[in-house]
PDB file of C-alpha atoms in Angstrom:
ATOM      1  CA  UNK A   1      65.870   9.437  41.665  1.00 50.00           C
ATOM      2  CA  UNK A   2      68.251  12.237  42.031  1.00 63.00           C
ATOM      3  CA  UNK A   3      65.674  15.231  42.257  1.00 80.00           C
ATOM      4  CA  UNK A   4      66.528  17.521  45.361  1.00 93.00           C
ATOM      5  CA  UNK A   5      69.710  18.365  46.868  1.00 96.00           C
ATOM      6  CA  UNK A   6      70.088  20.838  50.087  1.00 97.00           C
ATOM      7  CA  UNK A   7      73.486  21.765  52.062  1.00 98.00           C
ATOM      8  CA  UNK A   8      75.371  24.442  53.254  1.00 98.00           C
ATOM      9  CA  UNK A   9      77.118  26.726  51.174  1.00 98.00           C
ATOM     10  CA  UNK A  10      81.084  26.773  50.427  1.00 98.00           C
ATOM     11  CA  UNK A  11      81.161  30.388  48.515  1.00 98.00           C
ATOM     12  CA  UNK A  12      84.323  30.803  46.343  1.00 98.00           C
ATOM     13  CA  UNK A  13      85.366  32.998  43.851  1.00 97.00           C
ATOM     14  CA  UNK A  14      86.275  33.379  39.966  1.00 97.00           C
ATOM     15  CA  UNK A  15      88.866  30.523  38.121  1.00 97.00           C
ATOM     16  CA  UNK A  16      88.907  27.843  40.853  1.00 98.00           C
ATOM     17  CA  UNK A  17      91.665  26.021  39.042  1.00 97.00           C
ATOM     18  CA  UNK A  18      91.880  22.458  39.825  1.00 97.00           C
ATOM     19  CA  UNK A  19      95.460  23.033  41.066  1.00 96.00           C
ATOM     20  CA  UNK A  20      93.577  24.753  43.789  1.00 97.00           C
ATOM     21  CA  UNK A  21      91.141  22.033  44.674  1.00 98.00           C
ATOM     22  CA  UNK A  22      93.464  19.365  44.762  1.00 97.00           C
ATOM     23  CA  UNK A  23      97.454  20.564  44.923  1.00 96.00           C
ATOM     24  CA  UNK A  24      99.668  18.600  42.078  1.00 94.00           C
ATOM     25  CA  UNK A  25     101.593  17.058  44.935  1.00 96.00           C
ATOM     26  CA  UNK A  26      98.632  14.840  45.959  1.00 96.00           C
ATOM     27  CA  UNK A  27      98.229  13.325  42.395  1.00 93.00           C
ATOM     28  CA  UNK A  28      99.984  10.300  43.574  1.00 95.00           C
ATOM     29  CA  UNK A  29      97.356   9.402  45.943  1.00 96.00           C
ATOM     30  CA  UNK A  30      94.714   6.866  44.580  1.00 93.00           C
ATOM     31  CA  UNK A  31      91.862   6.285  47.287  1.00 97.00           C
ATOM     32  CA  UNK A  32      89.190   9.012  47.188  1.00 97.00           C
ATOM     33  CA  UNK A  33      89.330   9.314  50.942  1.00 98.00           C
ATOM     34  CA  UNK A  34      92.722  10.290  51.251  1.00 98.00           C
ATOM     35  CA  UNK A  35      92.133  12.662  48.258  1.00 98.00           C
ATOM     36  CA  UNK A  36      89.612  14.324  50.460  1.00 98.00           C
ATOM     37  CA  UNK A  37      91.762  15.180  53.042  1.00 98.00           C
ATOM     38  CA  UNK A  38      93.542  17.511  51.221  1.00 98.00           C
ATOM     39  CA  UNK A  39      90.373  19.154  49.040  1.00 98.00           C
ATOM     40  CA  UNK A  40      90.694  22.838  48.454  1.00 98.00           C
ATOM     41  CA  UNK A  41      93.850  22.697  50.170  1.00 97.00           C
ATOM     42  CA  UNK A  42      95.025  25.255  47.649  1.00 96.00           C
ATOM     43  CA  UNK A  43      92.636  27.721  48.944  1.00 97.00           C
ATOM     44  CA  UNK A  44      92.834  27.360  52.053  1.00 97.00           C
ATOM     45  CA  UNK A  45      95.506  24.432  54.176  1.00 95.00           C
ATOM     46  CA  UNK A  46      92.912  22.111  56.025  1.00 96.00           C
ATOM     47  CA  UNK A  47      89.765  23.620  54.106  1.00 98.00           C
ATOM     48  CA  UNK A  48      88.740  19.592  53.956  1.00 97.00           C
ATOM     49  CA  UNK A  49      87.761  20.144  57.078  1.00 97.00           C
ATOM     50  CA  UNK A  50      85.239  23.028  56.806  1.00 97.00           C
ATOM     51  CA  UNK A  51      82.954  20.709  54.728  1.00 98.00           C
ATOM     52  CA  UNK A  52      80.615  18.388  55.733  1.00 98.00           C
ATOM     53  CA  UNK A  53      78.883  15.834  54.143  1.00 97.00           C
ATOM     54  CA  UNK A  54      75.770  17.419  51.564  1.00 97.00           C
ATOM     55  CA  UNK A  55      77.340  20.789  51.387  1.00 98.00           C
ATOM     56  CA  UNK A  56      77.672  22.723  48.209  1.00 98.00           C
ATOM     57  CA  UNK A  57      80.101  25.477  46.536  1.00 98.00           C
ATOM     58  CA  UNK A  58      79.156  28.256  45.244  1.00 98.00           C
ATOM     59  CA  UNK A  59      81.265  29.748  42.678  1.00 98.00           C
ATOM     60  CA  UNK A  60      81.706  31.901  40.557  1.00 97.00           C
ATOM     61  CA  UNK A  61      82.844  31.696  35.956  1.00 97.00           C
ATOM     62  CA  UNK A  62      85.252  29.532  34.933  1.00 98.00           C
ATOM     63  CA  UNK A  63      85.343  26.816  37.642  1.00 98.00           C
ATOM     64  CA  UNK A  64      87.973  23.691  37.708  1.00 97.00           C
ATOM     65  CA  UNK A  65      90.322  25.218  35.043  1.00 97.00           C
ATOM     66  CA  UNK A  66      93.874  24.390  34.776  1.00 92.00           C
ATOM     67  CA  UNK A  67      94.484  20.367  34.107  1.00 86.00           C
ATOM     68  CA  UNK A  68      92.688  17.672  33.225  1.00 85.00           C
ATOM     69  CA  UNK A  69      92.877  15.937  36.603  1.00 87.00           C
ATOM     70  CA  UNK A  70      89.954  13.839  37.434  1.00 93.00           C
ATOM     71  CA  UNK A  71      91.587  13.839  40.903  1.00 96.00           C
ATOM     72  CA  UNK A  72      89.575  17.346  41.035  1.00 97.00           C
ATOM     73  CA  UNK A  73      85.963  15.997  41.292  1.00 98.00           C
ATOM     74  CA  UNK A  74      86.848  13.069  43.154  1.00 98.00           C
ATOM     75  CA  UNK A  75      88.470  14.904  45.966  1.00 98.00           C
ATOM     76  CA  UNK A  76      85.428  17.362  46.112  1.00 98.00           C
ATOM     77  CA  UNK A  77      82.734  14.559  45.967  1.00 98.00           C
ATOM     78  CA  UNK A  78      84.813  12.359  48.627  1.00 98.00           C
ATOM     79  CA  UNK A  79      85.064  15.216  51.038  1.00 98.00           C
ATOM     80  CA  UNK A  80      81.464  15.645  50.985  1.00 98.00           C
ATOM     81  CA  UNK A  81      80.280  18.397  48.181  1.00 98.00           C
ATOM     82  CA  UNK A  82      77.205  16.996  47.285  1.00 97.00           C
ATOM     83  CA  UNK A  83      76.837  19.493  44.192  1.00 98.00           C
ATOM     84  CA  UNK A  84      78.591  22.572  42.861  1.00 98.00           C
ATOM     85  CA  UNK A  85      76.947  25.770  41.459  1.00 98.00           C
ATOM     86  CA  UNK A  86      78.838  27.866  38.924  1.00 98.00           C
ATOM     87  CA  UNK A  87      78.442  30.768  36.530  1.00 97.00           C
ATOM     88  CA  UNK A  88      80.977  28.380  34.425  1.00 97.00           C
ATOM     89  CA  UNK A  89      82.883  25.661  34.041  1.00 98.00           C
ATOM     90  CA  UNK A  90      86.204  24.061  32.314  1.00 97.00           C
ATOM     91  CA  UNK A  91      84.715  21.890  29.552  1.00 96.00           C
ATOM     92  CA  UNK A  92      86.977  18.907  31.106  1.00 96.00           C
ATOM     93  CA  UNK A  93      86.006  19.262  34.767  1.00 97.00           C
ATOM     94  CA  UNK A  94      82.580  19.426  33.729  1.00 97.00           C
ATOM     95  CA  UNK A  95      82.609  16.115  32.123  1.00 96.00           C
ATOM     96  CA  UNK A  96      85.025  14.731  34.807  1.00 97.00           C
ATOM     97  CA  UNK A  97      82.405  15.662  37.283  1.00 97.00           C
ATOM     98  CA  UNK A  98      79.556  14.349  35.731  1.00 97.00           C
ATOM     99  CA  UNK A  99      81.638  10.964  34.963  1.00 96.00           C
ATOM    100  CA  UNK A 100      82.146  10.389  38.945  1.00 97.00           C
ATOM    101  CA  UNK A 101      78.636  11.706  39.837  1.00 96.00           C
ATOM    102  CA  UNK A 102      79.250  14.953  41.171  1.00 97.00           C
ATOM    103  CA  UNK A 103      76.375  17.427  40.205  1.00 97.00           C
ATOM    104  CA  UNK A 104      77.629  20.729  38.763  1.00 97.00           C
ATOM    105  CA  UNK A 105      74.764  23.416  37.790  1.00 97.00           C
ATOM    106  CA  UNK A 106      75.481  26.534  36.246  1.00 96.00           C
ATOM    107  CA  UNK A 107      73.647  29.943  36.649  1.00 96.00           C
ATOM    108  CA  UNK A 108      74.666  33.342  37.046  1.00 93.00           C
ATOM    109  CA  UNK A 109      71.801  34.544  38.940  1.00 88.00           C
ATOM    110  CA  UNK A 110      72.822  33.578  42.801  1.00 94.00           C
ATOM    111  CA  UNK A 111      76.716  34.329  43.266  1.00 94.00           C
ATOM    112  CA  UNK A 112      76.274  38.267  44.494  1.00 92.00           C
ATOM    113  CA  UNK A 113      73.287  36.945  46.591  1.00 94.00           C
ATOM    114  CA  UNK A 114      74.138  33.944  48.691  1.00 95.00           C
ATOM    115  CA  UNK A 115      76.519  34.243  51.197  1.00 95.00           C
ATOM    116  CA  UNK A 116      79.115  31.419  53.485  1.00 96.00           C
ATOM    117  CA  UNK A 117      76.995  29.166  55.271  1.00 97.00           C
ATOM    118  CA  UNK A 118      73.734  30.087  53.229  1.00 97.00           C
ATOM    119  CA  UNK A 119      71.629  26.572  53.057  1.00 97.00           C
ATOM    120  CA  UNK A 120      70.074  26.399  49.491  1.00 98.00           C
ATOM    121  CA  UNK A 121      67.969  23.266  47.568  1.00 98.00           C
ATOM    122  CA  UNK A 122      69.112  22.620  44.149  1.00 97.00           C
ATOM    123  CA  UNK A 123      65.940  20.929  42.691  1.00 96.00           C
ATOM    124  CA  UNK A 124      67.620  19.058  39.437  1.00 93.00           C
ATOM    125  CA  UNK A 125      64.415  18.218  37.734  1.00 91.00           C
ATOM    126  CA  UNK A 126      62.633  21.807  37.603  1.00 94.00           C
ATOM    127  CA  UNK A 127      65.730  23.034  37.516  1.00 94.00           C
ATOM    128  CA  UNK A 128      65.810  25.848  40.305  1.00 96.00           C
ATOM    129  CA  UNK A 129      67.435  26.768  43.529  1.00 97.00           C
ATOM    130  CA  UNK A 130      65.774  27.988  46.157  1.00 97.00           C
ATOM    131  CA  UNK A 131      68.105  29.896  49.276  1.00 96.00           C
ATOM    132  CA  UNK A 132      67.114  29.703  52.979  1.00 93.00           C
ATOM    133  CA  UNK A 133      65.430  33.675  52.544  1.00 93.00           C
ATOM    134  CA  UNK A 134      63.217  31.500  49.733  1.00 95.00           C
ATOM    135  CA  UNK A 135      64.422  33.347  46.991  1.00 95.00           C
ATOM    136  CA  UNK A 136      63.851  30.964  43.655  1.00 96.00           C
ATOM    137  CA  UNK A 137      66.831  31.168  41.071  1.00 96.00           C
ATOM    138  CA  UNK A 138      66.177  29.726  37.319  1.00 96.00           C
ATOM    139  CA  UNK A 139      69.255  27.120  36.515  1.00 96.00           C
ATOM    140  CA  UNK A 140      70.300  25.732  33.093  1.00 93.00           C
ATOM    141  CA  UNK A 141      68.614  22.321  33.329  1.00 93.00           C
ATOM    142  CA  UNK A 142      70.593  19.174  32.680  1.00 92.00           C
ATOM    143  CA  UNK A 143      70.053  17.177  29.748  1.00 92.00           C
ATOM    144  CA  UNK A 144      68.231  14.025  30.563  1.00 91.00           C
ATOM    145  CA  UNK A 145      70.995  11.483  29.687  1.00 92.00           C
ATOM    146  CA  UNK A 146      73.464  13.081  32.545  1.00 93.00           C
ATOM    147  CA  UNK A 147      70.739  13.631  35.078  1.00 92.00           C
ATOM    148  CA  UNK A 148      70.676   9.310  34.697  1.00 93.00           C
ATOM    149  CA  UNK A 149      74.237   9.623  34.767  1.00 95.00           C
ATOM    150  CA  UNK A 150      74.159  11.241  38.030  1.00 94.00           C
ATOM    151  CA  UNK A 151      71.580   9.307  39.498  1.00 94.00           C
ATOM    152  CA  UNK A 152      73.813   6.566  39.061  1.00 95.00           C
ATOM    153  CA  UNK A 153      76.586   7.689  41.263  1.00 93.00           C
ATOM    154  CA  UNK A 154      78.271   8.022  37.812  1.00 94.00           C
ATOM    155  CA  UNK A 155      79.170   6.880  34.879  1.00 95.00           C
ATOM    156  CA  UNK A 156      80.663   3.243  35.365  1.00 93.00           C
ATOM    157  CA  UNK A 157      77.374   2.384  37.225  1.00 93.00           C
ATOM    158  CA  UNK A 158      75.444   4.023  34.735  1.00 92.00           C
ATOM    159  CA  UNK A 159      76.932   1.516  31.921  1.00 94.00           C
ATOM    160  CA  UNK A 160      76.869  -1.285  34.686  1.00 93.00           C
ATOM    161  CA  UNK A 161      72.865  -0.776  34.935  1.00 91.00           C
ATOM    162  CA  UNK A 162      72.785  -0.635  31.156  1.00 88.00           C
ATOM    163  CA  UNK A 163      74.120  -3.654  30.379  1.00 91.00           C
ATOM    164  CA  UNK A 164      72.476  -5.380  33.160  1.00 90.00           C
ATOM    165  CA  UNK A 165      69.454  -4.272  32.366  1.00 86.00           C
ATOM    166  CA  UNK A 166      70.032  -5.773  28.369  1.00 81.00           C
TER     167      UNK A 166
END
């Protein structure tokens, strides 16, 4: 079960469009690896590889805006973000992210507090984060149906288990 996650922290700022975390150009690519190698490229060229496997963003209102692109999440998850904490999100990239089994948790209480290379644990099922000066931020908890989701790796093997299990 999905209960715990702790990384290092990617901070970012304000209306992270998803032009920015994977650049239109790359849509043509179809593997999630090679999507990775260009993640956040719109930030920052070679910002892939700044992250490491079970790190986190940080962000701040209004994160993955722009397109539709599920290319977004994928890139993010395949480069190694293990979750992403947000004062807000696009409705679509929420989904999107959920649907691939990428954890996104919103709060406005830690942005002006942690800073680049902060390690925090994101504990899904009490729904709190605690930073490395142990500091405990309240989260908006996760509805129980995408928590499964997510413990699935996402939805397609969520619906896989279900009908298995029927």
């Amino acid at each position: 079960m999905l209960k715990q996650i702790k990384g290092k922290v990617h901070k970012l700022s304000d209306d992270i469009d998803t032009d920015l975390i994977i650049p239109g150009k790359y849509l043509i690519l179809t593997k999630p690896e090679d999507l990775a190698e260009h993640a956040l490229e719109g930030i920052e060229k070679n910002y892939a590889n700044k992250i490491k496997k079970g790190d986190i963003i940080v962000a701040g209102k209004n994160f993955g805006c722009g397109s539709s692109r599920e290319h977004a999440p994928i890139a993010l998850k395949a480069a190694g973000i293990t979750a992403i904490v947000a004062k807000s999100y696009a409705r679509i990239f929420y989904r999107n992210a959920i649907n691939v089994g990428l954890p996104l948790i919103e709060t406005d209480k830690i942005q002006d507090k942690i800073i680049e290379n902060d390690i925090i644990t994101i504990d899904l099922e009490n729904a709190i984060i605690t930073d490395n000066k142990n500091e405990i931020y309240q989260t908006k908890k996760l509805p129980s149906f995408m928590q499964e989701i997510l413990e699935n790796n996402g939805l397609i093997e969520y619906i896989n288990n279900k009908i298995e299990e029927k």
